Amino acid sequence: MIYNAPVRSFVRLLLYVGWIFTMIPVQAVALLLSARLAERIPLLVHRVVVWILDAKVTVKGEQVKEGAVLFVCNHASYADISLIGAHIRGSFVAKAEVAKWPLFGICAKLSRTVFVDRRARYARQQAEEMKRRFERGDRLILFPEGTSSDGNRVLPFRSSLFATAEIEIDGKPVAVQPVSLAYTRLDGIPMGRHLRPFFAWYGDMEMFSHLWGIVGVGRSTVVLEFHKPVTVRDFPSRKALAAYCQSVVAAGVSSAISGRPQSAPAPGAVPDGAAPAPGALPA
């Protein structure tokens, strides 16, 4: 069944809240005892959340698993966090206000999220924090659109958020791996524009009512694709890097939604700063 079922919503929400509150003290203790354990517990947490949501994730491409990596992904919903976090051992980069959100803020802090304040006076401090994280072997996950979309399109990537890609560790630039995430099917039926808002959370949508809806629908199919990694040295500027990553991710989302292969551009094929317009993708 596709549409929201109240009983299913209640059961899944109960499981979700119960699981999160069970793991909050576990992760808090892990942070005190072992950095390695604290990195791995979120993987388990997210995988169970994906199971509760009854989401089938199809993974394509090869994930970079060695060295300092910045994963850059499109963003449609808070559900993206678990769908991505279940497959990448890393820490998310989020806007500072997320730290104040009820429950989600606590979870973000415990999962070692890097909170970014976009005011200029914090730029150097935040860059130093990210460099320290990379030096410790952390991998960071960034949503460079700066907001969430309706899931049918990929918004322009903000080049200012790619400052992290300019960090060098032992004289080598951080690897940047574009990742595309697309909600493609619901109960086996292609998820067109009228179904994707069940998952996409954007604009002025109220969070609890949306969460109630997302836990009440049927089985979703999601495509998570890892694209070829690049570095900032492959481009003439940070803007060119952002434009290239946006183009690659947009092609991946379009391909997953339409079921038709889309050719991703090669590094240097996208003019400096000329990201494609965020036109709607096929339904």
Rosetta silent file (secondary structure, phi, psi, omega in degrees, C-alpha in Angstrom):
SEQUENCE: MIYNAPVRSFVRLLLYVGWIFTMIPVQAVALLLSARLAERIPLLVHRVVVWILDAKVTVKGEQVKEGAVLFVCNHASYADISLIGAHIRGSFVAKAEVAKWPLFGICAKLSRTVFVDRRARYARQQAEEMKRRFERGDRLILFPEGTSSDGNRVLPFRSSLFATAEIEIDGKPVAVQPVSLAYTRLDGIPMGRHLRPFFAWYGDMEMFSHLWGIVGVGRSTVVLEFHKPVTVRDFPSRKALAAYCQSVVAAGVSSAISGRPQSAPAPGAVPDGAAPAPGALPA
SCORE:     score description
SCORE:     0.000 S_00000001
   1 L     0.000  134.332 -174.201    0.000    0.000    0.000 S_00000001
   2 L   -83.068  -49.329 -167.141    1.408    3.388   -0.994 S_00000001
   3 L   -81.229  166.642 -172.052   -0.374    5.967    1.086 S_00000001
   4 L   -58.125  131.319  176.394   -0.039    6.729    4.759 S_00000001
   5 L  -115.746  117.421 -175.252   -1.398    4.131    7.187 S_00000001
   6 H   -55.496  -41.642 -178.973   -1.906    5.485   10.750 S_00000001
   7 H   -64.462  -43.596  178.625   -1.176    2.158   12.473 S_00000001
   8 H   -63.247  -41.439  178.101    2.034    1.719   10.495 S_00000001
   9 H   -58.592  -45.649 -177.288    3.007    5.324   11.264 S_00000001
  10 H   -64.163  -47.020 -177.385    2.484    4.754   14.985 S_00000001
  11 H   -64.054  -46.675 -178.515    4.422    1.479   15.114 S_00000001
  12 H   -66.752  -39.958  179.525    7.356    2.759   13.074 S_00000001
  13 H   -65.349  -38.382  177.198    7.520    6.052   14.954 S_00000001
  14 H   -63.343  -44.063  177.780    7.489    4.149   18.244 S_00000001
  15 H   -62.926  -42.851 -178.406   10.307    1.912   17.003 S_00000001
  16 H   -62.519  -52.111 -178.153   12.265    4.914   15.729 S_00000001
  17 H   -63.351  -42.631  179.432   11.978    6.946   18.930 S_00000001
  18 H   -61.612  -42.565  179.462   12.662    3.890   21.094 S_00000001
  19 H   -64.898  -45.163 -178.617   15.761    2.989   19.079 S_00000001
  20 H   -63.561  -45.190 -178.766   17.140    6.531   19.122 S_00000001
  21 H   -69.530  -26.122  174.941   16.623    6.972   22.861 S_00000001
  22 H   -69.294  -40.212 -174.021   18.233    3.577   23.475 S_00000001
  23 H   -85.979  -17.143  179.154   21.324    4.494   21.477 S_00000001
  24 H   -57.323  -53.268  178.829   21.801    8.060   22.765 S_00000001
  25 H   -66.643  -31.121  178.212   23.414    6.952   26.074 S_00000001
  26 H   -62.764  -46.244  179.606   25.338    4.188   24.276 S_00000001
  27 H   -68.297  -35.850  178.927   26.917    6.704   21.897 S_00000001
  28 H   -61.630  -41.767  178.161   27.561    9.159   24.738 S_00000001
  29 H   -68.845  -40.393 -179.852   29.562    6.500   26.591 S_00000001
  30 H   -60.526  -38.061  178.670   31.352    5.456   23.382 S_00000001
  31 H   -62.063  -30.712  179.896   32.540    9.034   22.854 S_00000001
  32 H   -81.426  -29.879 -172.533   34.194    8.902   26.273 S_00000001
  33 H   -96.784  -41.274 -171.461   35.760    5.462   25.851 S_00000001
  34 L  -154.018  118.420  178.444   36.771    4.953   22.233 S_00000001
  35 H   -63.685  -37.545 -179.450   36.902    7.265   19.212 S_00000001
  36 H   -63.774  -44.158  178.722   36.887    4.233   16.903 S_00000001
  37 H   -65.623  -39.995 -179.681   33.748    2.825   18.517 S_00000001
  38 H   -65.018  -24.477  176.376   32.089    6.249   18.444 S_00000001
  39 H   -76.445  -31.466 -171.911   32.682    6.350   14.677 S_00000001
  40 H   -91.708  -27.723 -179.965   31.083    2.972   14.075 S_00000001
  41 H   -59.297  -42.426  177.574   27.996    3.124   16.278 S_00000001
  42 H   -57.054  -32.815  175.512   26.284    5.710   14.011 S_00000001
  43 H   -57.599  -46.114  178.875   26.595    3.205   11.124 S_00000001
  44 H   -64.669  -44.839 -179.671   24.556    0.720   13.162 S_00000001
  45 H   -57.327  -49.016 -177.659   22.069    3.387   14.236 S_00000001
  46 H   -66.357  -37.240 -179.684   21.450    4.514   10.668 S_00000001
  47 H   -65.239  -37.692  177.083   21.156    0.964    9.330 S_00000001
  48 H   -69.609  -38.566  176.920   18.447    0.143   11.850 S_00000001
  49 H   -61.102  -42.827  177.567   16.625    3.391   11.005 S_00000001
  50 H   -60.642  -39.067  176.895   16.713    2.425    7.311 S_00000001
  51 H   -64.480  -43.686  178.974   15.230   -0.952    8.291 S_00000001
  52 H   -60.771  -40.248  179.174   12.485    0.749   10.321 S_00000001
  53 L   -74.310   -9.456 -177.557   11.655    2.961    7.333 S_00000001
  54 L    56.478   49.162  179.430   11.584   -0.172    5.133 S_00000001
  55 E  -103.058  132.641  175.295   13.846    1.476    2.569 S_00000001
  56 E  -100.196  116.383 -176.831   15.722   -0.562   -0.012 S_00000001
  57 E  -104.200  120.157  175.227   18.971    1.186   -0.919 S_00000001
  58 E   -97.396  117.559 -177.038   20.663    0.296   -4.197 S_00000001
  59 E   -99.446  130.274  177.869   24.328    1.333   -4.087 S_00000001
  60 E  -122.262  154.877  178.526   26.196    2.049   -7.318 S_00000001
  61 L    78.802  179.460 -178.417   29.818    2.980   -7.939 S_00000001
  62 L  -115.342  127.718  179.158   32.803    2.629   -5.638 S_00000001
  63 L   -81.347  136.155  173.107   33.189    4.578   -2.417 S_00000001
  64 L   -71.569  123.325 -174.335   36.593    6.061   -1.572 S_00000001
  65 L  -118.036    2.356  179.894   37.533    4.366    1.683 S_00000001
  66 L  -124.401  145.370  175.142   41.097    5.536    2.285 S_00000001
  67 L    79.003 -176.336 -179.772   42.516    8.931    3.197 S_00000001
  68 L   -76.770  123.771 -176.212   40.829   12.283    3.744 S_00000001
  69 E  -132.520  137.499  171.263   37.556   12.419    1.803 S_00000001
  70 E  -113.251  111.278  176.704   34.841   15.027    1.392 S_00000001
  71 E   -88.785  129.382  179.504   31.611   13.457    0.130 S_00000001
  72 E  -118.421  124.076 -170.710   29.283   15.985   -1.550 S_00000001
  73 E  -135.627  150.677  172.370   25.663   14.948   -2.008 S_00000001
  74 L   -70.612  162.018 -170.944   22.310   16.399   -3.005 S_00000001
  75 L  -139.067  121.621  179.794   19.797   16.855   -0.199 S_00000001
  76 L  -121.558  -21.382 -172.436   16.033   16.324   -0.218 S_00000001
  77 L  -162.272  159.551  173.140   15.083   15.237    3.303 S_00000001
  78 L   -63.845  -21.524  176.639   16.250   14.566    6.845 S_00000001
  79 H   -63.832  -24.048  177.938   15.829   10.890    5.861 S_00000001
  80 H   -54.900  -34.711 -175.112   18.924   11.379    3.678 S_00000001
  81 H   -56.987  -49.642 -179.108   21.027   11.375    6.843 S_00000001
  82 H   -74.117  -36.882 -179.937   20.302    7.738    7.664 S_00000001
  83 H   -62.552  -37.992  177.471   20.223    6.576    4.037 S_00000001
  84 H   -82.274  -45.114 -177.059   23.728    7.986    3.525 S_00000001
  85 H   -62.830  -21.314  177.614   24.995    7.391    7.059 S_00000001
  86 L   -74.752  -12.150 -175.395   24.170    3.687    6.785 S_00000001
  87 L  -123.313  -11.257  179.443   26.757    3.381    4.006 S_00000001
  88 L  -123.724  125.442  172.538   29.469    5.935    4.801 S_00000001
  89 L   -83.918   99.774 -177.351   31.591    5.950    7.932 S_00000001
  90 L  -169.265  178.507  179.513   31.908    9.677    8.341 S_00000001
  91 E  -113.937  140.071  179.511   30.643   12.845    9.985 S_00000001
  92 E   -81.353  152.887  171.606   28.116   15.210    8.479 S_00000001
  93 E  -106.795  125.116 -175.317   28.661   18.931    8.024 S_00000001
  94 E  -135.893  157.327  176.603   25.529   20.880    8.992 S_00000001
  95 E   -66.096  150.199 -171.306   24.431   24.459    9.507 S_00000001
  96 H   -57.699  -33.328 -175.924   24.807   25.660   13.087 S_00000001
  97 H   -67.295  -19.427  178.284   21.062   25.910   13.775 S_00000001
  98 H   -60.774  -31.452 -179.768   20.655   22.127   13.402 S_00000001
  99 H   -60.774  -20.926 -177.463   22.359   21.785   16.795 S_00000001
 100 H   -96.396   -4.557 -179.303   19.290   23.447   18.362 S_00000001
 101 L   -69.523  140.489  177.249   16.677   21.169   16.784 S_00000001
 102 L   -60.121  134.949  178.518   14.781   18.928   19.250 S_00000001
 103 L    62.961  -55.486 -179.709   16.153   15.365   19.300 S_00000001
 104 H   -59.808  -37.182  179.785   17.835   15.723   15.882 S_00000001
 105 H   -65.152  -41.888  178.006   20.262   18.248   17.383 S_00000001
 106 H   -62.915  -45.473  179.861   21.251   15.887   20.185 S_00000001
 107 H   -62.512  -39.953 -179.846   21.756   13.044   17.723 S_00000001
 108 H   -63.347  -42.982  179.505   23.820   15.284   15.441 S_00000001
 109 H   -63.707  -44.471 -178.245   26.122   16.305   18.298 S_00000001
 110 H   -68.222  -26.927  178.397   26.604   12.726   19.460 S_00000001
 111 L   -89.154   13.838  172.503   27.397   11.573   15.918 S_00000001
 112 L    66.398   36.449  176.225   30.216   14.152   15.808 S_00000001
 113 L   -63.581  142.432  174.126   28.600   16.453   13.254 S_00000001
 114 E   -92.948  116.358 -178.835   30.651   19.510   12.265 S_00000001
 115 E   -92.831  131.150 -175.019   28.425   22.554   12.703 S_00000001
 116 E  -113.633  124.467  172.399   29.104   25.456   10.350 S_00000001
 117 L  -100.271  121.927 -172.292   28.261   29.080   11.070 S_00000001
 118 L   -78.539   -1.157  176.573   28.310   30.982    7.786 S_00000001
 119 L   -70.114  138.325 -170.813   29.302   34.277    9.381 S_00000001
 120 H   -56.766  -33.932 -174.037   32.757   35.304    8.161 S_00000001
 121 H   -68.017  -13.392  178.976   34.295   35.670   11.609 S_00000001
 122 H   -99.172   -2.651 -172.221   33.997   31.917   12.202 S_00000001
 123 H   -58.964  -49.657 -176.719   35.526   30.851    8.877 S_00000001
 124 H   -65.380  -43.418 -179.965   39.126   30.341   10.057 S_00000001
 125 H   -59.996  -41.874 -179.145   38.103   28.548   13.248 S_00000001
 126 H   -70.357  -36.902  177.740   35.868   26.170   11.297 S_00000001
 127 H   -63.530  -40.440  179.257   38.537   25.493    8.667 S_00000001
 128 H   -65.495  -39.070  178.581   40.996   24.563   11.411 S_00000001
 129 H   -63.842  -42.968  179.630   38.442   22.219   12.991 S_00000001
 130 H   -66.089  -37.841  178.152   37.828   20.454    9.682 S_00000001
 131 H   -63.834  -41.110  177.493   41.554   20.098    9.070 S_00000001
 132 H   -61.118  -39.615 -179.591   41.967   18.519   12.502 S_00000001
 133 H   -64.882  -44.009  178.177   39.168   16.099   11.691 S_00000001
 134 H   -62.921  -40.740 -179.388   40.791   15.088    8.403 S_00000001
 135 H   -64.102  -28.290  177.466   44.162   14.654   10.130 S_00000001
 136 L   -83.108   -0.308  179.465   42.511   12.260   12.586 S_00000001
 137 L    93.955    7.496  177.954   41.232   10.178    9.685 S_00000001
 138 L   -70.888  153.180  171.622   37.668   11.481    9.671 S_00000001
 139 L  -119.038  137.874 -174.960   35.681   11.673    6.439 S_00000001
 140 E  -110.173  146.330 -178.807   33.155   14.473    6.057 S_00000001
 141 E  -119.445  121.105 -173.060   29.756   14.474    4.319 S_00000001
 142 E  -121.418  139.948  171.727   28.521   17.787    2.922 S_00000001
 143 L  -105.531   90.914 -171.139   25.218   18.922    1.385 S_00000001
 144 L   -75.470   -1.526  172.358   26.495   21.805   -0.787 S_00000001
 145 L   -69.522  -23.579  179.145   23.054   22.954   -1.940 S_00000001
 146 L    80.894   -2.445  178.381   22.820   24.610    1.467 S_00000001
 147 L  -162.424 -178.977  178.161   19.171   23.554    1.808 S_00000001
 148 L  -102.642  151.219 -178.235   16.867   20.700    0.834 S_00000001
 149 L  -107.782 -176.161  178.515   15.113   20.362   -2.529 S_00000001
 150 L   -84.126    4.612  178.107   11.869   18.739   -3.674 S_00000001
 151 L    83.461  -11.464  179.634   13.769   15.621   -4.723 S_00000001
 152 L   -94.001   -9.991 -175.933   12.979   16.162   -8.412 S_00000001
 153 L  -149.360  165.990  176.014   15.962   18.396   -9.091 S_00000001
 154 L  -113.553  123.093 -179.382   19.408   19.280   -7.794 S_00000001
 155 L   -76.268  160.488  178.281   19.892   22.885   -6.714 S_00000001
 156 L   -57.194  140.676  176.639   23.123   24.794   -7.515 S_00000001
 157 L   -82.791  134.245 -179.593   26.038   23.886   -5.276 S_00000001
 158 L   -80.846  117.835 -176.351   27.406   26.811   -3.268 S_00000001
 159 H   -63.573  -28.078 -179.970   31.077   27.233   -4.076 S_00000001
 160 H   -62.314  -28.985 -179.619   31.745   28.821   -0.670 S_00000001
 161 H   -75.943   -8.940  179.338   30.960   25.475    0.963 S_00000001
 162 H   -90.876    9.266  176.358   33.783   23.880   -1.031 S_00000001
 163 H   -58.445  -31.319  178.206   36.444   25.743    0.964 S_00000001
 164 H   -59.035  -32.306 -177.849   36.894   22.450    2.815 S_00000001
 165 H   -68.421  -15.378 -179.185   38.138   20.883   -0.432 S_00000001
 166 H   -85.600   -6.338  178.173   41.126   23.262   -0.388 S_00000001
 167 L   -68.952  137.388  177.428   42.479   21.705    2.799 S_00000001
 168 E  -115.244  137.486  177.155   45.691   19.720    2.289 S_00000001
 169 E  -118.125  119.232 -176.451   46.819   16.806    4.433 S_00000001
 170 L    54.677   39.384  176.947   50.523   15.912    4.184 S_00000001
 171 L    79.729    1.703 -179.561   50.765   18.056    1.066 S_00000001
 172 E  -114.151  137.080  179.255   47.891   16.294   -0.694 S_00000001
 173 E   -70.813  152.856  177.046   44.459   17.843   -1.321 S_00000001
 174 L   -62.993  137.654  174.782   41.368   16.256    0.145 S_00000001
 175 E   -73.605  136.392  178.087   39.592   13.862   -2.232 S_00000001
 176 E  -113.446  118.250 -179.910   36.139   15.106   -3.227 S_00000001
 177 E  -115.554  112.808  175.658   33.641   12.394   -4.149 S_00000001
 178 E   -67.705  139.935  179.185   30.267   13.431   -5.624 S_00000001
 179 E  -133.369  129.921  177.492   27.371   11.267   -4.410 S_00000001
 180 E  -109.465  139.977 -179.675   23.846   11.287   -5.825 S_00000001
 181 E  -126.838  124.893 -177.914   20.776   10.196   -3.855 S_00000001
 182 E  -136.404  131.849  173.470   17.428    9.618   -5.558 S_00000001
 183 E   -86.313  114.898 -168.657   14.076    8.370   -4.279 S_00000001
 184 E  -111.611  -34.966 -176.612   12.888    6.235   -7.188 S_00000001
 185 E  -141.066  154.028  175.638   10.072    3.855   -6.223 S_00000001
 186 E  -134.518  116.689 -173.433    7.352    3.375   -3.624 S_00000001
 187 L    53.456   38.163  176.611    5.938   -0.132   -3.254 S_00000001
 188 L    81.405   -4.654 -179.360    7.539   -0.931   -6.586 S_00000001
 189 E   -96.121  131.805  177.750    5.771    1.902   -8.404 S_00000001
 190 E   -50.361  131.110 -174.604    7.935    4.613  -10.038 S_00000001
 191 L   -87.853   94.422  178.654    7.911    7.594   -7.705 S_00000001
 192 L   -78.870 -170.560 -176.510    6.729   10.548   -9.792 S_00000001
 193 L   -59.711  -32.558 -176.122    6.368   14.144   -8.679 S_00000001
 194 L   -76.816  -17.379  179.754    3.167   13.439   -6.759 S_00000001
 195 L  -100.505  -29.689 -174.526    4.829   10.750   -4.592 S_00000001
 196 H   -60.545  -31.606  177.149    8.290   12.211   -3.982 S_00000001
 197 H   -62.707  -14.251  172.744    7.005   14.831   -1.455 S_00000001
 198 H   -60.100  -28.511 -176.857    6.271   11.906    0.883 S_00000001
 199 L  -109.432  -40.676 -179.346   10.051   11.867    1.377 S_00000001
 200 L   -69.087  132.323  178.820   11.329   15.298    0.336 S_00000001
 201 L  -121.850  111.285 -172.392   11.148   17.835    3.163 S_00000001
 202 L  -153.589  172.081  179.169   11.581   21.389    1.949 S_00000001
 203 L    62.684 -133.400 -177.012   10.178   24.894    2.044 S_00000001
 204 L  -104.704   27.005  177.963    7.869   25.526    4.990 S_00000001
 205 L   -60.498  138.127  178.088    6.819   21.905    5.572 S_00000001
 206 L   -80.806  131.638 -169.444    6.098   21.159    9.235 S_00000001
 207 H   -65.466  -47.630 -173.455    8.516   18.515   10.481 S_00000001
 208 H   -65.465  -43.206 -179.785    6.323   16.324   12.704 S_00000001
 209 H   -64.089  -35.143  177.365    3.471   15.984   10.221 S_00000001
 210 H   -69.077  -41.836  178.193    6.006   15.132    7.508 S_00000001
 211 H   -61.968  -40.574  177.946    7.721   12.593    9.764 S_00000001
 212 H   -60.376  -37.501  179.081    4.329   11.030   10.532 S_00000001
 213 H   -71.888  -42.790 -174.362    3.775   10.673    6.809 S_00000001
 214 H   -67.901  -29.789  179.307    7.195    9.290    5.944 S_00000001
 215 L   -85.321   -4.784 -177.516    6.955    6.487    8.518 S_00000001
 216 L  -104.687   -7.027 -179.226    3.494    5.509    7.300 S_00000001
 217 L   -85.461  175.949 -177.305    4.099    4.870    3.613 S_00000001
 218 L   -77.800 -157.122 -175.745    5.121    1.579    2.020 S_00000001
 219 L   -77.953  126.725  179.501    8.516    0.309    0.949 S_00000001
 220 E  -100.475  152.903  173.798   10.700    2.878   -0.767 S_00000001
 221 E  -117.505  129.948 -176.210   13.542    2.277   -3.190 S_00000001
 222 E  -126.908  137.871  176.403   16.498    4.641   -3.109 S_00000001
 223 E  -107.591  122.348  178.145   19.510    4.812   -5.420 S_00000001
 224 E  -115.491  114.238 -175.063   22.790    5.936   -3.836 S_00000001
 225 E  -119.399  128.096  176.208   25.548    6.398   -6.410 S_00000001
 226 E   -95.411  124.182 -178.074   29.220    7.128   -5.770 S_00000001
 227 L  -100.021  172.227 -176.990   30.856    8.982   -8.644 S_00000001
 228 L   -59.866  129.780  179.433   34.510    9.319   -9.617 S_00000001
 229 L   -73.249  152.559  177.336   36.511   11.291   -7.008 S_00000001
 230 E  -138.039  177.713  171.791   38.367   14.472   -7.925 S_00000001
 231 L  -132.964  166.314 -179.382   40.435   17.112   -6.118 S_00000001
 232 H   -62.754  -23.175  179.550   40.463   20.882   -6.243 S_00000001
 233 H   -70.292  -14.499  178.929   43.719   20.660   -8.234 S_00000001
 234 H   -80.383   -1.946 -173.502   41.753   19.210  -11.158 S_00000001
 235 L  -132.905  154.748  179.901   39.985   22.557  -11.636 S_00000001
 236 L   -71.818  -19.578 -177.867   40.960   26.178  -12.249 S_00000001
 237 L  -159.227  168.279  176.464   38.926   27.366   -9.271 S_00000001
 238 H   -65.296  -34.574  177.804   36.685   26.356   -6.402 S_00000001
 239 H   -63.009  -40.047  179.279   33.686   27.555   -8.422 S_00000001
 240 H   -65.739  -38.529  176.957   34.601   25.191  -11.242 S_00000001
 241 H   -62.263  -46.431 -179.967   34.857   22.301   -8.774 S_00000001
 242 H   -61.833  -43.091 -179.612   31.406   23.118   -7.341 S_00000001
 243 H   -63.990  -41.140  179.308   29.882   23.408  -10.825 S_00000001
 244 H   -63.810  -48.443 -178.585   31.385   20.087  -11.890 S_00000001
 245 H   -61.296  -39.964  178.471   30.167   18.247   -8.779 S_00000001
 246 H   -62.765  -41.057 -179.985   26.675   19.698   -9.200 S_00000001
 247 H   -64.619  -43.207 -179.587   26.572   18.540  -12.821 S_00000001
 248 H   -65.050  -46.088 -179.488   27.706   15.018  -11.942 S_00000001
 249 H   -65.050  -42.160  178.572   25.234   14.678   -9.069 S_00000001
 250 H   -60.911  -40.452  178.182   22.383   16.101  -11.171 S_00000001
 251 H   -64.657  -38.798  178.823   23.149   13.581  -13.925 S_00000001
 252 H   -65.588  -42.632  178.550   23.129   10.765  -11.366 S_00000001
 253 H   -65.269  -45.292  179.676   19.772   11.826   -9.918 S_00000001
 254 H   -60.159  -43.052  179.615   18.254   12.254  -13.380 S_00000001
 255 H   -62.856  -43.518 -178.659   19.488    8.826  -14.456 S_00000001
 256 H   -66.344  -40.694 -177.901   18.077    7.135  -11.346 S_00000001
 257 H   -71.889  -43.330 -175.365   14.682    8.842  -11.647 S_00000001
 258 H   -84.654  -22.382 -176.024   14.229    8.392  -15.382 S_00000001
 259 L    79.007    8.306  179.618   15.872    4.986  -15.668 S_00000001
 260 L  -115.002  130.634 -179.943   17.902    6.292  -18.594 S_00000001
 261 L   -57.787  137.335  176.842   21.706    6.643  -18.391 S_00000001
 262 L  -117.758  135.475  179.774   22.911   10.248  -18.297 S_00000001
 263 L   -78.613  121.006  176.280   26.423   11.212  -19.342 S_00000001
 264 L   -83.394  144.519  179.992   28.307   12.938  -16.534 S_00000001
 265 L   -70.014  155.085  173.873   30.779   15.650  -17.593 S_00000001
 266 L   -85.746  153.942  175.686   34.516   15.126  -17.356 S_00000001
 267 L   -53.130  130.346 -179.183   36.559   17.433  -15.103 S_00000001
 268 L    95.453  -13.515 -178.948   37.128   20.647  -17.027 S_00000001
 269 L   -79.338  -20.847  178.659   34.103   20.133  -19.287 S_00000001
 270 L   -95.226  124.488  179.295   31.955   22.479  -17.185 S_00000001
 271 L   -57.548  150.970 -177.838   32.886   26.171  -17.579 S_00000001
 272 L   -52.242  113.978  175.944   34.160   27.914  -14.452 S_00000001
 273 L    76.433    3.942 -174.729   31.156   28.517  -12.197 S_00000001
 274 L   -97.202   65.499  176.094   28.664   27.601  -14.907 S_00000001
 275 L   -68.186  143.707  179.405   26.542   25.017  -13.138 S_00000001
 276 L   -60.165  151.661  176.717   23.494   23.976  -15.117 S_00000001
 277 L   -62.956  143.198 -175.919   20.214   25.638  -14.224 S_00000001
 278 L   -77.257   58.947  179.606   18.297   23.615  -11.633 S_00000001
 279 L   -69.876  159.777 -178.412   15.559   22.599  -14.034 S_00000001
 280 L   -65.862  143.613  177.770   13.135   19.880  -13.096 S_00000001
 281 L   -90.937  165.727 -179.506   14.251   16.332  -13.705 S_00000001
 282 L   -58.068  142.631  179.496   12.084   13.678  -15.361 S_00000001
 283 L   -79.963    0.000    0.000    9.199   12.445  -13.227 S_00000001
